[in-house]
Amino acid sequence: MGVSLAKASNTVAVREEAGRRYCAPRRYDTLYREAVTARDYRQAVPVVVTTLEQLTEHGAGVAVWRRLGRTGEQTLMVALDNPDGHALYRAQEARVDAADQQRRAAQREAERPVCKRCGRKFTDERWEEITVHRTAVRAGDKSGCGPCGADDVAREEAAVEAAVEAARLEAAAPPEPQDDPEPDRVRGWFRRRT
């Protein structure tokens, strides 16, 4: 006394509908919701069904198993596997993360300041130097890159050295005599008026 094929199919359909919320995977909760199509099977219960007739006729190692929520018959290992599960999730998330990092790096390069004198882009160190608050005070001219800033410092040091040398030479030189336009005039508080 066997069960008819129609009745078995109907029973499977009823069980599948009743257990859909327990068998169905959910979407991963991720920041990249549109880019990740993998399914989260951590809360899903894999339910596989077959008939005794198929098992006795073909055996358990062939495609006689049907997983609820999927169509068609599969081998037991394929029916229990989740190809759109965690492994796919990790691969998709890694791909999306790499694309996001590449996008952020391109955006950072687009925002990188350019030296107003030579046109070169600032190095990371110089950019941080002019933007971090505690070092921005000592950064000097914020419109110039590192080499242009070094040139400015060298010019300023040369100008200071030249000024110090000029002052030293002036101090070492003998004083020049002052020519008095009227040498016979007496100067001071008690002079005679003419």
GROMACS .gro file of C-alpha atoms in nm:
model
  194
    1MET     CA    1   0.000   0.000   0.000
    2GLY     CA    2   0.190   0.297  -0.118
    3VAL     CA    3   0.107   0.659  -0.133
    4SER     CA    4   0.019   0.797  -0.471
    5LEU     CA    5   0.264   1.033  -0.639
    6ALA     CA    6   0.004   1.314  -0.643
    7LYS     CA    7  -0.061   1.279  -0.270
    8ALA     CA    8   0.314   1.279  -0.193
    9SER     CA    9   0.368   1.592  -0.407
   10ASN     CA   10   0.074   1.763  -0.237
   11THR     CA   11   0.209   1.674   0.110
   12VAL     CA   12   0.553   1.811   0.019
   13ALA     CA   13   0.397   2.133  -0.113
   14VAL     CA   14   0.192   2.178   0.205
   15ARG     CA   15   0.496   2.113   0.427
   16GLU     CA   16   0.706   2.350   0.218
   17GLU     CA   17   0.452   2.630   0.250
   18ALA     CA   18   0.409   2.572   0.624
   19GLY     CA   19   0.784   2.564   0.691
   20ARG     CA   20   0.889   2.840   0.452
   21ARG     CA   21   0.990   3.081   0.728
   22TYR     CA   22   1.207   2.813   0.890
   23CYS     CA   23   1.365   2.685   0.569
   24ALA     CA   24   1.414   3.009   0.379
   25PRO     CA   25   1.739   3.200   0.413
   26ARG     CA   26   1.748   3.569   0.494
   27ARG     CA   27   1.948   3.851   0.340
   28TYR     CA   28   2.271   3.944   0.512
   29ASP     CA   29   2.249   4.265   0.710
   30THR     CA   30   2.533   4.460   0.551
   31LEU     CA   31   2.621   4.813   0.450
   32TYR     CA   32   2.642   4.704   0.088
   33ARG     CA   33   2.287   4.570   0.063
   34GLU     CA   34   2.254   4.613  -0.315
   35ALA     CA   35   2.593   4.461  -0.398
   36VAL     CA   36   2.565   4.149  -0.180
   37THR     CA   37   2.324   3.887  -0.311
   38ALA     CA   38   2.434   3.606  -0.078
   39ARG     CA   39   2.185   3.449   0.159
   40ASP     CA   40   2.225   3.395   0.533
   41TYR     CA   41   2.148   3.031   0.617
   42ARG     CA   42   2.252   3.049   0.983
   43GLN     CA   43   1.888   3.046   1.102
   44ALA     CA   44   1.752   2.829   0.819
   45VAL     CA   45   1.686   2.459   0.868
   46PRO     CA   46   1.766   2.256   0.557
   47VAL     CA   47   1.481   2.011   0.497
   48VAL     CA   48   1.529   1.750   0.225
   49VAL     CA   49   1.265   1.505   0.110
   50THR     CA   50   1.242   1.202  -0.114
   51THR     CA   51   1.023   0.894  -0.146
   52LEU     CA   52   1.102   0.540  -0.041
   53GLU     CA   53   1.035   0.423  -0.394
   54GLN     CA   54   1.311   0.653  -0.531
   55LEU     CA   55   1.553   0.548  -0.258
   56THR     CA   56   1.500   0.177  -0.318
   57GLU     CA   57   1.507   0.214  -0.696
   58HIS     CA   58   1.807   0.452  -0.731
   59GLY     CA   59   1.984   0.460  -0.394
   60ALA     CA   60   2.075   0.754  -0.167
   61GLY     CA   61   2.384   0.865  -0.363
   62VAL     CA   62   2.205   0.991  -0.673
   63ALA     CA   63   1.985   1.292  -0.742
   64VAL     CA   64   1.669   1.182  -0.560
   65TRP     CA   65   1.666   1.449  -0.289
   66ARG     CA   66   1.464   1.769  -0.306
   67ARG     CA   67   1.538   2.053  -0.066
   68LEU     CA   68   1.237   2.255   0.038
   69GLY     CA   69   1.260   2.602  -0.112
   70ARG     CA   70   1.446   2.479  -0.422
   71THR     CA   71   1.327   2.322  -0.742
   72GLY     CA   72   1.442   1.994  -0.888
   73GLU     CA   73   1.608   1.690  -0.742
   74GLN     CA   74   1.971   1.687  -0.634
   75THR     CA   75   2.222   1.463  -0.463
   76LEU     CA   76   2.218   1.480  -0.086
   77MET     CA   77   2.544   1.678  -0.062
   78VAL     CA   78   2.430   1.934  -0.320
   79ALA     CA   79   2.088   1.962  -0.152
   80LEU     CA   80   2.248   2.032   0.187
   81ASP     CA   81   2.506   2.275   0.046
   82ASN     CA   82   2.445   2.650   0.044
   83PRO     CA   83   2.630   2.780  -0.263
   84ASP     CA   84   2.472   3.121  -0.222
   85GLY     CA   85   2.555   3.129   0.150
   86HIS     CA   86   2.847   3.240   0.362
   87ALA     CA   87   3.127   3.164   0.115
   88LEU     CA   88   2.958   3.376  -0.151
   89TYR     CA   89   2.893   3.646   0.109
   90ARG     CA   90   3.263   3.664   0.204
   91ALA     CA   91   3.366   3.681  -0.163
   92GLN     CA   92   3.110   3.950  -0.249
   93GLU     CA   93   3.189   4.154   0.061
   94ALA     CA   94   3.563   4.138  -0.012
   95ARG     CA   95   3.500   4.252  -0.370
   96VAL     CA   96   3.276   4.537  -0.254
   97ASP     CA   97   3.524   4.640   0.017
   98ALA     CA   98   3.809   4.649  -0.237
   99ALA     CA   99   3.601   4.861  -0.474
  100ASP     CA  100   3.504   5.093  -0.187
  101GLN     CA  101   3.867   5.133  -0.078
  102GLN     CA  102   3.967   5.205  -0.437
  103ARG     CA  103   3.690   5.466  -0.465
  104ARG     CA  104   3.796   5.630  -0.137
  105ALA     CA  105   4.163   5.635  -0.246
  106ALA     CA  106   4.068   5.799  -0.577
  107GLN     CA  107   3.855   6.054  -0.391
  108ARG     CA  108   4.144   6.128  -0.154
  109GLU     CA  109   4.379   6.181  -0.448
  110ALA     CA  110   4.128   6.415  -0.609
  111GLU     CA  111   4.114   6.620  -0.287
  112ARG     CA  112   4.494   6.628  -0.242
  113PRO     CA  113   4.620   6.990  -0.248
  114VAL     CA  114   4.851   7.112  -0.524
  115CYS     CA  115   5.147   7.346  -0.476
  116LYS     CA  116   5.064   7.691  -0.609
  117ARG     CA  117   5.422   7.747  -0.724
  118CYS     CA  118   5.541   7.429  -0.891
  119GLY     CA  119   5.209   7.244  -0.948
  120ARG     CA  120   5.315   6.919  -0.775
  121LYS     CA  121   5.075   6.738  -0.544
  122PHE     CA  122   5.152   6.750  -0.173
  123THR     CA  123   5.304   6.443  -0.011
  124ASP     CA  124   5.107   6.272   0.266
  125GLU     CA  125   5.343   6.416   0.527
  126ARG     CA  126   5.307   6.773   0.398
  127TRP     CA  127   4.930   6.738   0.365
  128GLU     CA  128   4.905   6.616   0.723
  129GLU     CA  129   5.140   6.894   0.833
  130ILE     CA  130   4.911   7.167   0.702
  131THR     CA  131   4.584   7.007   0.813
  132VAL     CA  132   4.655   6.869   1.161
  133HIS     CA  133   4.585   7.149   1.409
  134ARG     CA  134   4.890   7.123   1.633
  135THR     CA  135   5.137   7.121   1.342
  136ALA     CA  136   4.947   7.360   1.116
  137VAL     CA  137   5.074   7.655   1.322
  138ARG     CA  138   5.436   7.563   1.246
  139ALA     CA  139   5.373   7.457   0.886
  140GLY     CA  140   5.470   7.790   0.736
  141ASP     CA  141   5.327   7.882   0.397
  142LYS     CA  142   5.039   7.640   0.346
  143SER     CA  143   5.018   7.693  -0.029
  144GLY     CA  144   5.359   7.541  -0.102
  145CYS     CA  145   5.475   7.182  -0.116
  146GLY     CA  146   5.765   7.042   0.084
  147PRO     CA  147   6.047   7.124  -0.164
  148CYS     CA  148   5.912   7.477  -0.222
  149GLY     CA  149   5.885   7.522   0.155
  150ALA     CA  150   6.245   7.402   0.194
  151ASP     CA  151   6.352   7.654  -0.072
  152ASP     CA  152   6.173   7.931   0.125
  153VAL     CA  153   6.346   7.828   0.447
  154ALA     CA  154   6.684   7.823   0.271
  155ARG     CA  155   6.618   8.170   0.124
  156GLU     CA  156   6.518   8.306   0.465
  157GLU     CA  157   6.825   8.154   0.628
  158ALA     CA  158   7.047   8.304   0.356
  159ALA     CA  159   6.883   8.646   0.406
  160VAL     CA  160   6.938   8.626   0.784
  161GLU     CA  161   7.300   8.521   0.733
  162ALA     CA  162   7.353   8.809   0.488
  163ALA     CA  163   7.200   9.057   0.735
  164VAL     CA  164   7.419   8.923   1.019
  165GLU     CA  165   7.729   8.947   0.799
  166ALA     CA  166   7.641   9.303   0.693
  167ALA     CA  167   7.592   9.405   1.057
  168ARG     CA  168   7.924   9.244   1.152
  169LEU     CA  169   8.107   9.426   0.870
  170GLU     CA  170   7.945   9.754   0.964
  171ALA     CA  171   8.047   9.714   1.326
  172ALA     CA  172   8.405   9.626   1.230
  173ALA     CA  173   8.451   9.922   0.994
  174PRO     CA  174   8.608  10.242   1.140
  175PRO     CA  175   8.365  10.529   1.185
  176GLU     CA  176   8.366  10.784   0.908
  177PRO     CA  177   8.454  11.142   1.003
  178GLN     CA  178   8.162  11.376   0.994
  179ASP     CA  179   8.209  11.688   0.788
  180ASP     CA  180   8.086  11.994   0.977
  181PRO     CA  181   7.947  12.259   0.742
  182GLU     CA  182   8.048  12.546   0.975
  183PRO     CA  183   8.348  12.442   1.180
  184ASP     CA  184   8.394  12.782   1.350
  185ARG     CA  185   8.045  12.795   1.494
  186VAL     CA  186   8.012  12.705   1.854
  187ARG     CA  187   7.753  12.459   1.939
  188GLY     CA  188   7.579  12.404   2.264
  189TRP     CA  189   7.353  12.586   2.505
  190PHE     CA  190   7.561  12.892   2.549
  191ARG     CA  191   7.642  12.998   2.206
  192ARG     CA  192   7.627  13.335   2.059
  193ARG     CA  193   7.360  13.431   1.826
  194THR     CA  194   7.445  13.622   1.520
   0.00000   0.00000   0.00000
